[in-house]
PDB file of C-alpha atoms in Angstrom:
ATOM      1  CA  UNK A   1       0.000   0.000   0.000  1.00 51.00           C
ATOM      2  CA  UNK A   2       2.915   2.347   0.668  1.00 55.00           C
ATOM      3  CA  UNK A   3       4.553   1.905  -2.747  1.00 54.00           C
ATOM      4  CA  UNK A   4       1.550   3.131  -4.810  1.00 59.00           C
ATOM      5  CA  UNK A   5       1.149   6.128  -2.500  1.00 55.00           C
ATOM      6  CA  UNK A   6       4.864   6.946  -2.714  1.00 55.00           C
ATOM      7  CA  UNK A   7       4.818   6.658  -6.505  1.00 56.00           C
ATOM      8  CA  UNK A   8       1.727   8.857  -6.723  1.00 55.00           C
ATOM      9  CA  UNK A   9       3.325  11.500  -4.499  1.00 52.00           C
ATOM     10  CA  UNK A  10       6.512  11.370  -6.551  1.00 55.00           C
ATOM     11  CA  UNK A  11       4.588  11.806  -9.800  1.00 53.00           C
ATOM     12  CA  UNK A  12       2.586  14.729  -8.401  1.00 50.00           C
ATOM     13  CA  UNK A  13       5.692  16.538  -7.199  1.00 50.00           C
ATOM     14  CA  UNK A  14       7.762  15.615 -10.258  1.00 52.00           C
ATOM     15  CA  UNK A  15       5.116  16.950 -12.634  1.00 51.00           C
ATOM     16  CA  UNK A  16       4.647  20.131 -10.602  1.00 51.00           C
ATOM     17  CA  UNK A  17       7.996  21.242  -9.156  1.00 51.00           C
ATOM     18  CA  UNK A  18       6.434  24.212  -7.333  1.00 52.00           C
ATOM     19  CA  UNK A  19       3.845  22.066  -5.542  1.00 50.00           C
ATOM     20  CA  UNK A  20       4.381  21.499  -1.829  1.00 50.00           C
ATOM     21  CA  UNK A  21       2.461  18.691  -0.223  1.00 50.00           C
ATOM     22  CA  UNK A  22       2.572  20.393   3.177  1.00 49.00           C
ATOM     23  CA  UNK A  23       2.991  23.968   4.325  1.00 51.00           C
ATOM     24  CA  UNK A  24       5.941  24.949   6.475  1.00 49.00           C
ATOM     25  CA  UNK A  25       8.893  22.864   7.588  1.00 44.00           C
ATOM     26  CA  UNK A  26       8.367  19.311   8.737  1.00 42.00           C
ATOM     27  CA  UNK A  27      10.115  18.559  12.033  1.00 44.00           C
ATOM     28  CA  UNK A  28      12.526  15.653  11.726  1.00 41.00           C
ATOM     29  CA  UNK A  29      10.913  12.762  13.644  1.00 44.00           C
ATOM     30  CA  UNK A  30      14.037  11.784  15.577  1.00 42.00           C
ATOM     31  CA  UNK A  31      14.376  15.214  17.177  1.00 40.00           C
ATOM     32  CA  UNK A  32      18.125  15.263  16.530  1.00 43.00           C
ATOM     33  CA  UNK A  33      18.372  18.743  15.034  1.00 46.00           C
ATOM     34  CA  UNK A  34      18.411  17.608  11.419  1.00 52.00           C
ATOM     35  CA  UNK A  35      16.171  19.357   8.945  1.00 53.00           C
ATOM     36  CA  UNK A  36      13.417  17.545   7.115  1.00 61.00           C
ATOM     37  CA  UNK A  37      14.181  15.786   3.866  1.00 61.00           C
ATOM     38  CA  UNK A  38      11.807  18.146   2.078  1.00 67.00           C
ATOM     39  CA  UNK A  39      13.563  21.254   3.415  1.00 65.00           C
ATOM     40  CA  UNK A  40      16.911  19.889   2.180  1.00 64.00           C
ATOM     41  CA  UNK A  41      15.731  19.903  -1.447  1.00 66.00           C
ATOM     42  CA  UNK A  42      13.453  22.930  -1.305  1.00 67.00           C
ATOM     43  CA  UNK A  43      15.290  25.073  -3.890  1.00 67.00           C
ATOM     44  CA  UNK A  44      17.038  22.274  -5.719  1.00 79.00           C
ATOM     45  CA  UNK A  45      16.330  21.012  -9.232  1.00 85.00           C
ATOM     46  CA  UNK A  46      16.443  17.243  -8.846  1.00 85.00           C
ATOM     47  CA  UNK A  47      17.158  16.913 -12.565  1.00 90.00           C
ATOM     48  CA  UNK A  48      20.505  18.672 -11.955  1.00 90.00           C
ATOM     49  CA  UNK A  49      21.382  16.113  -9.279  1.00 92.00           C
ATOM     50  CA  UNK A  50      20.252  13.254 -11.533  1.00 93.00           C
ATOM     51  CA  UNK A  51      22.356  14.597 -14.409  1.00 95.00           C
ATOM     52  CA  UNK A  52      25.450  14.603 -12.194  1.00 95.00           C
ATOM     53  CA  UNK A  53      24.682  11.039 -11.043  1.00 96.00           C
ATOM     54  CA  UNK A  54      24.169   9.867 -14.634  1.00 97.00           C
ATOM     55  CA  UNK A  55      27.451  11.475 -15.709  1.00 97.00           C
ATOM     56  CA  UNK A  56      29.347   9.788 -12.854  1.00 97.00           C
ATOM     57  CA  UNK A  57      27.884   6.311 -13.358  1.00 97.00           C
ATOM     58  CA  UNK A  58      27.116   3.865 -16.167  1.00 97.00           C
ATOM     59  CA  UNK A  59      23.775   2.435 -17.275  1.00 96.00           C
ATOM     60  CA  UNK A  60      23.081  -0.600 -15.146  1.00 96.00           C
ATOM     61  CA  UNK A  61      24.888   0.851 -12.109  1.00 96.00           C
ATOM     62  CA  UNK A  62      22.951   0.983  -8.864  1.00 95.00           C
ATOM     63  CA  UNK A  63      22.856   4.082  -6.682  1.00 95.00           C
ATOM     64  CA  UNK A  64      21.583   5.152  -3.263  1.00 93.00           C
ATOM     65  CA  UNK A  65      19.847   8.468  -2.536  1.00 92.00           C
ATOM     66  CA  UNK A  66      19.821   9.480   1.142  1.00 88.00           C
ATOM     67  CA  UNK A  67      16.647  11.559   1.106  1.00 80.00           C
ATOM     68  CA  UNK A  68      13.114  10.212   1.287  1.00 73.00           C
ATOM     69  CA  UNK A  69      11.821  13.226  -0.668  1.00 73.00           C
ATOM     70  CA  UNK A  70      14.334  12.943  -3.542  1.00 80.00           C
ATOM     71  CA  UNK A  71      13.600   9.432  -4.742  1.00 81.00           C
ATOM     72  CA  UNK A  72      12.755  10.681  -8.238  1.00 87.00           C
ATOM     73  CA  UNK A  73      16.539  10.963  -8.768  1.00 91.00           C
ATOM     74  CA  UNK A  74      16.547   7.208  -9.435  1.00 92.00           C
ATOM     75  CA  UNK A  75      14.167   7.624 -12.369  1.00 91.00           C
ATOM     76  CA  UNK A  76      15.555  10.921 -13.617  1.00 92.00           C
ATOM     77  CA  UNK A  77      19.095   9.464 -13.732  1.00 95.00           C
ATOM     78  CA  UNK A  78      17.812   6.147 -15.116  1.00 95.00           C
ATOM     79  CA  UNK A  79      19.589   4.228 -12.346  1.00 95.00           C
ATOM     80  CA  UNK A  80      18.170   1.512 -10.115  1.00 94.00           C
ATOM     81  CA  UNK A  81      18.295   1.676  -6.312  1.00 92.00           C
ATOM     82  CA  UNK A  82      21.240  -0.119  -4.713  1.00 91.00           C
ATOM     83  CA  UNK A  83      19.019  -1.733  -2.110  1.00 85.00           C
ATOM     84  CA  UNK A  84      15.491  -2.545  -1.061  1.00 80.00           C
ATOM     85  CA  UNK A  85      15.113   0.253   1.459  1.00 72.00           C
ATOM     86  CA  UNK A  86      14.765   3.507  -0.459  1.00 74.00           C
ATOM     87  CA  UNK A  87      12.620   5.187   2.228  1.00 67.00           C
ATOM     88  CA  UNK A  88      14.423   4.274   5.501  1.00 63.00           C
ATOM     89  CA  UNK A  89      13.329   7.483   7.236  1.00 62.00           C
ATOM     90  CA  UNK A  90       9.699   6.472   6.806  1.00 61.00           C
ATOM     91  CA  UNK A  91      10.047   2.849   7.898  1.00 58.00           C
ATOM     92  CA  UNK A  92       8.544   1.756  11.181  1.00 61.00           C
ATOM     93  CA  UNK A  93       9.712   0.314  13.486  1.00 59.00           C
ATOM     94  CA  UNK A  94      13.104   1.968  13.418  1.00 56.00           C
ATOM     95  CA  UNK A  95      16.031   1.543  12.964  1.00 56.00           C
ATOM     96  CA  UNK A  96      15.940   0.603   9.284  1.00 75.00           C
ATOM     97  CA  UNK A  97      19.183   2.526   8.852  1.00 78.00           C
ATOM     98  CA  UNK A  98      21.038  -0.532  10.170  1.00 82.00           C
ATOM     99  CA  UNK A  99      19.491  -2.699   7.452  1.00 83.00           C
ATOM    100  CA  UNK A 100      20.394  -0.127   4.781  1.00 85.00           C
ATOM    101  CA  UNK A 101      23.978   0.019   6.083  1.00 87.00           C
ATOM    102  CA  UNK A 102      24.328  -3.773   5.977  1.00 89.00           C
ATOM    103  CA  UNK A 103      22.716  -4.089   2.557  1.00 90.00           C
ATOM    104  CA  UNK A 104      24.970  -1.432   0.989  1.00 91.00           C
ATOM    105  CA  UNK A 105      28.083  -2.990   2.502  1.00 90.00           C
ATOM    106  CA  UNK A 106      27.132  -6.370   0.978  1.00 91.00           C
ATOM    107  CA  UNK A 107      26.421  -4.856  -2.460  1.00 91.00           C
ATOM    108  CA  UNK A 108      28.197  -1.484  -2.713  1.00 93.00           C
ATOM    109  CA  UNK A 109      26.488   1.184  -4.821  1.00 95.00           C
ATOM    110  CA  UNK A 110      28.199   2.890  -7.753  1.00 96.00           C
ATOM    111  CA  UNK A 111      27.138   6.262  -6.337  1.00 96.00           C
ATOM    112  CA  UNK A 112      25.586   7.746  -3.208  1.00 95.00           C
ATOM    113  CA  UNK A 113      23.764  11.082  -3.013  1.00 93.00           C
ATOM    114  CA  UNK A 114      23.644  12.925   0.323  1.00 91.00           C
ATOM    115  CA  UNK A 115      22.158  16.237   1.405  1.00 87.00           C
ATOM    116  CA  UNK A 116      23.407  18.490   4.228  1.00 86.00           C
ATOM    117  CA  UNK A 117      21.045  18.359   7.175  1.00 81.00           C
ATOM    118  CA  UNK A 118      19.610  14.956   6.193  1.00 82.00           C
ATOM    119  CA  UNK A 119      20.771  11.884   8.070  1.00 82.00           C
ATOM    120  CA  UNK A 120      23.564  10.086   6.223  1.00 86.00           C
ATOM    121  CA  UNK A 121      25.899   8.843   8.976  1.00 88.00           C
ATOM    122  CA  UNK A 122      24.762   5.268   8.287  1.00 86.00           C
ATOM    123  CA  UNK A 123      26.375   5.527   4.808  1.00 90.00           C
ATOM    124  CA  UNK A 124      29.972   6.250   5.864  1.00 91.00           C
ATOM    125  CA  UNK A 125      31.164   2.637   5.710  1.00 90.00           C
ATOM    126  CA  UNK A 126      29.428   1.947   2.390  1.00 90.00           C
ATOM    127  CA  UNK A 127      31.001   5.043   0.820  1.00 93.00           C
ATOM    128  CA  UNK A 128      34.463   4.131   2.146  1.00 94.00           C
ATOM    129  CA  UNK A 129      34.226   0.403   1.347  1.00 91.00           C
ATOM    130  CA  UNK A 130      33.160   1.119  -2.239  1.00 92.00           C
ATOM    131  CA  UNK A 131      35.980   3.647  -2.699  1.00 95.00           C
ATOM    132  CA  UNK A 132      33.521   6.403  -3.581  1.00 96.00           C
ATOM    133  CA  UNK A 133      34.793   9.978  -3.750  1.00 95.00           C
ATOM    134  CA  UNK A 134      32.925  13.301  -4.024  1.00 95.00           C
ATOM    135  CA  UNK A 135      32.279  14.247  -7.651  1.00 94.00           C
ATOM    136  CA  UNK A 136      30.408  17.443  -6.859  1.00 92.00           C
ATOM    137  CA  UNK A 137      32.487  20.620  -6.747  1.00 90.00           C
ATOM    138  CA  UNK A 138      33.179  22.021  -3.258  1.00 87.00           C
ATOM    139  CA  UNK A 139      31.137  25.093  -4.199  1.00 87.00           C
ATOM    140  CA  UNK A 140      27.974  22.940  -4.443  1.00 88.00           C
ATOM    141  CA  UNK A 141      26.630  23.036  -0.899  1.00 86.00           C
ATOM    142  CA  UNK A 142      23.098  21.706  -1.481  1.00 87.00           C
ATOM    143  CA  UNK A 143      24.029  18.076  -2.196  1.00 89.00           C
ATOM    144  CA  UNK A 144      26.959  15.685  -2.578  1.00 93.00           C
ATOM    145  CA  UNK A 145      27.373  12.897  -5.096  1.00 95.00           C
ATOM    146  CA  UNK A 146      29.942  10.259  -4.206  1.00 96.00           C
ATOM    147  CA  UNK A 147      31.003   7.965  -7.056  1.00 97.00           C
ATOM    148  CA  UNK A 148      33.914   5.862  -8.226  1.00 91.00           C
ATOM    149  CA  UNK A 149      36.809   7.954  -9.529  1.00 85.00           C
TER     150      UNK A 149
END
């Protein structure tokens, strides 16, 4: 039941970039000072992120996007998710981050996308184990793409 709803929400927001499904910031549910996933991508064109991912990877490569609100990057970049858990922040009961960490260590992604203010500490080992390096310029502060050199 969650997948059709998530796909419908993605299609609504993808087709109407100015549409916000809620008004105002969404408090991060863990109360750890991080901003919401939606706030992290508020003024960001996801197609730009997807273009950078596509340029840094090959067709058939699998990637991981660390933002529950930016899942359209998979489709825009034409890359499949590296694991089963593409919405770990929405999974209950927590902590699904441990499952994501283990899954990505078993099958390392070709690229990982992170966003400042959005939880990504669970990805450190996967990024290091896969030998991924930042491919976004230091001047780009709204997101980071890590890929193989």
